[in-house]
mmCIF file of C-alpha atoms in Angstrom:
data_model
loop_
_atom_site.group_PDB
_atom_site.id
_atom_site.type_symbol
_atom_site.label_atom_id
_atom_site.label_comp_id
_atom_site.label_asym_id
_atom_site.label_seq_id
_atom_site.Cartn_x
_atom_site.Cartn_y
_atom_site.Cartn_z
ATOM 1 C CA GLN A 249 -0.044 0.178 0.022
ATOM 2 C CA VAL A 250 0.987 3.485 -0.795
ATOM 3 C CA TRP A 251 -0.251 6.756 0.592
ATOM 4 C CA LEU A 252 0.117 9.795 -1.443
ATOM 5 C CA VAL A 253 -0.347 13.383 -0.008
ATOM 6 C CA ALA A 254 -0.514 16.324 -2.346
ATOM 7 C CA SER A 255 -0.287 20.085 -1.636
ATOM 8 C CA GLY A 256 0.453 23.321 -3.334
ATOM 9 C CA GLY A 257 -2.696 23.929 -5.326
ATOM 10 C CA GLY A 258 -4.398 27.471 -5.234
ATOM 11 C CA LEU A 259 -5.695 30.346 -7.111
ATOM 12 C CA VAL A 260 -3.137 32.249 -9.287
ATOM 13 C CA GLN A 261 -3.351 34.668 -12.285
ATOM 14 C CA ALA A 262 -2.288 33.891 -15.913
ATOM 15 C CA GLY A 263 1.524 33.943 -16.089
ATOM 16 C CA ASP A 264 2.070 33.095 -12.538
ATOM 17 C CA SER A 265 3.886 30.063 -11.099
ATOM 18 C CA LEU A 266 2.838 27.418 -8.709
ATOM 19 C CA ARG A 267 4.526 24.367 -7.326
ATOM 20 C CA LEU A 268 2.868 21.375 -6.351
ATOM 21 C CA SER A 269 4.283 18.620 -4.067
ATOM 22 C CA CYS A 270 3.272 14.749 -3.594
ATOM 23 C CA ALA A 271 4.843 13.083 -0.717
ATOM 24 C CA ALA A 272 4.578 9.014 -0.811
ATOM 25 C CA SER A 273 4.668 6.661 2.111
ATOM 26 C CA GLY A 274 4.279 3.245 2.728
ATOM 27 C CA ARG A 275 5.694 0.629 0.368
ATOM 28 C CA THR A 276 7.819 3.149 -1.441
ATOM 29 C CA PHE A 277 10.474 0.736 -2.155
ATOM 30 C CA SER A 278 8.142 -1.025 -4.827
ATOM 31 C CA LEU A 279 7.466 2.434 -6.629
ATOM 32 C CA ALA A 280 8.621 2.691 -10.347
ATOM 33 C CA ALA A 281 7.077 6.030 -11.016
ATOM 34 C CA MET A 282 5.191 8.920 -9.772
ATOM 35 C CA GLY A 283 3.204 11.376 -11.762
ATOM 36 C CA TRP A 284 0.456 13.892 -12.068
ATOM 37 C CA PHE A 285 -2.777 14.070 -13.666
ATOM 38 C CA ARG A 286 -5.548 16.523 -13.913
ATOM 39 C CA GLN A 287 -9.179 16.842 -14.693
ATOM 40 C CA ALA A 288 -10.763 19.985 -15.755
ATOM 41 C CA PRO A 289 -14.598 20.558 -15.803
ATOM 42 C CA GLY A 290 -16.396 18.672 -18.674
ATOM 43 C CA LYS A 291 -13.254 16.682 -19.594
ATOM 44 C CA GLU A 292 -11.736 13.468 -18.933
ATOM 45 C CA ARG A 293 -8.676 13.036 -16.519
ATOM 46 C CA GLU A 294 -5.488 13.453 -18.418
ATOM 47 C CA PHE A 295 -1.914 12.755 -18.030
ATOM 48 C CA VAL A 296 0.311 15.708 -17.159
ATOM 49 C CA ALA A 297 3.953 14.566 -16.301
ATOM 50 C CA GLY A 298 5.659 11.627 -14.631
ATOM 51 C CA ILE A 299 8.974 10.540 -13.536
ATOM 52 C CA THR A 300 10.650 7.207 -12.826
ATOM 53 C CA TRP A 301 12.332 6.892 -9.542
ATOM 54 C CA SER A 302 15.582 5.075 -10.692
ATOM 55 C CA ALA A 303 16.558 6.894 -13.661
ATOM 56 C CA GLY A 304 14.537 10.150 -13.430
ATOM 57 C CA SER A 305 13.185 9.671 -16.718
ATOM 58 C CA THR A 306 10.459 12.219 -17.398
ATOM 59 C CA SER A 307 7.406 12.400 -19.571
ATOM 60 C CA TYR A 308 5.052 15.385 -20.190
ATOM 61 C CA ALA A 309 1.735 16.031 -22.097
ATOM 62 C CA ASP A 310 2.226 18.179 -24.993
ATOM 63 C CA SER A 311 -0.011 20.877 -23.512
ATOM 64 C CA VAL A 312 2.572 21.548 -20.678
ATOM 65 C CA LYS A 313 5.864 20.684 -22.124
ATOM 66 C CA GLY A 314 8.240 23.595 -21.662
ATOM 67 C CA ARG A 315 6.185 25.125 -19.057
ATOM 68 C CA PHE A 316 5.995 22.388 -16.345
ATOM 69 C CA THR A 317 8.901 20.539 -14.762
ATOM 70 C CA ILE A 318 8.689 17.381 -12.898
ATOM 71 C CA SER A 319 11.197 16.470 -10.246
ATOM 72 C CA ARG A 320 11.951 14.118 -7.479
ATOM 73 C CA ASP A 321 13.530 14.167 -4.003
ATOM 74 C CA ASN A 322 14.450 10.416 -3.492
ATOM 75 C CA ALA A 323 15.288 11.102 0.209
ATOM 76 C CA LYS A 324 11.947 12.600 0.883
ATOM 77 C CA ASN A 325 10.063 10.328 -1.588
ATOM 78 C CA THR A 326 8.413 13.378 -2.973
ATOM 79 C CA VAL A 327 7.732 14.501 -6.299
ATOM 80 C CA TYR A 328 7.123 18.004 -7.443
ATOM 81 C CA LEU A 329 5.447 19.865 -10.390
ATOM 82 C CA GLU A 330 7.006 23.345 -11.138
ATOM 83 C CA MET A 331 4.390 25.071 -13.150
ATOM 84 C CA ASN A 332 5.172 28.128 -14.876
ATOM 85 C CA SER A 333 3.468 30.529 -17.222
ATOM 86 C CA LEU A 334 0.113 29.143 -16.230
ATOM 87 C CA LYS A 335 -2.898 29.535 -18.457
ATOM 88 C CA PRO A 336 -6.537 29.642 -17.711
ATOM 89 C CA ASP A 337 -6.631 26.183 -19.480
ATOM 90 C CA ASP A 338 -4.519 24.719 -16.609
ATOM 91 C CA THR A 339 -7.278 25.085 -14.368
ATOM 92 C CA ALA A 340 -8.038 21.755 -13.036
ATOM 93 C CA VAL A 341 -8.066 19.470 -10.073
ATOM 94 C CA TYR A 342 -4.646 17.998 -9.943
ATOM 95 C CA TYR A 343 -3.975 14.677 -8.675
ATOM 96 C CA CYS A 344 -0.751 12.803 -7.980
ATOM 97 C CA ALA A 345 -0.447 8.928 -8.799
ATOM 98 C CA ALA A 346 1.977 6.209 -8.245
ATOM 99 C CA ARG A 347 2.811 3.266 -10.152
ATOM 100 C CA PHE A 348 4.261 -0.088 -8.848
ATOM 101 C CA PHE A 349 6.847 -2.075 -10.618
ATOM 102 C CA SER A 350 4.291 -4.756 -10.763
ATOM 103 C CA SER A 351 1.846 -2.823 -12.815
ATOM 104 C CA SER A 352 1.969 -1.033 -16.204
ATOM 105 C CA ASP A 353 -0.351 1.760 -15.173
ATOM 106 C CA TYR A 354 -0.693 4.300 -12.296
ATOM 107 C CA ASN A 355 -2.902 2.631 -9.697
ATOM 108 C CA TYR A 356 -2.468 4.696 -6.534
ATOM 109 C CA TRP A 357 -3.912 8.159 -6.232
ATOM 110 C CA GLY A 358 -3.653 10.912 -3.795
ATOM 111 C CA GLN A 359 -6.284 13.461 -3.039
ATOM 112 C CA GLY A 360 -6.855 16.129 -5.690
ATOM 113 C CA THR A 361 -5.697 19.742 -5.185
ATOM 114 C CA GLN A 362 -7.406 22.543 -6.922
ATOM 115 C CA VAL A 363 -5.379 24.709 -9.295
ATOM 116 C CA THR A 364 -7.491 27.679 -10.781
ATOM 117 C CA VAL A 365 -5.954 30.186 -13.058
ATOM 118 C CA SER A 366 -7.725 33.372 -13.733
ATOM 119 C CA SER A 367 -7.347 35.800 -16.679
#
């Protein structure tokens, strides 16, 4: 079992920056990757960014590439999502997620944190 605690959401204006954090606890030794998903009103949940624990390989959705940066702190079992040049379209509930080595998909989820970007 893995517990994920996310924080850092808030209300900002377009062009501002925000950093989300997600701390993992429990069976962290079995974690292969952690990432971020988001869901905006009227839309399906979408992948935002992910990072592997071993090599630190990153993946980004095209919509955030160049603006968002995902990073990890292995000692703290924490991942961060640095969001720059935020746009109103980035408004969504952001969820952190974790994937075990035994799974091909993210299957553990933290609570959502609301990010609202005003014009």
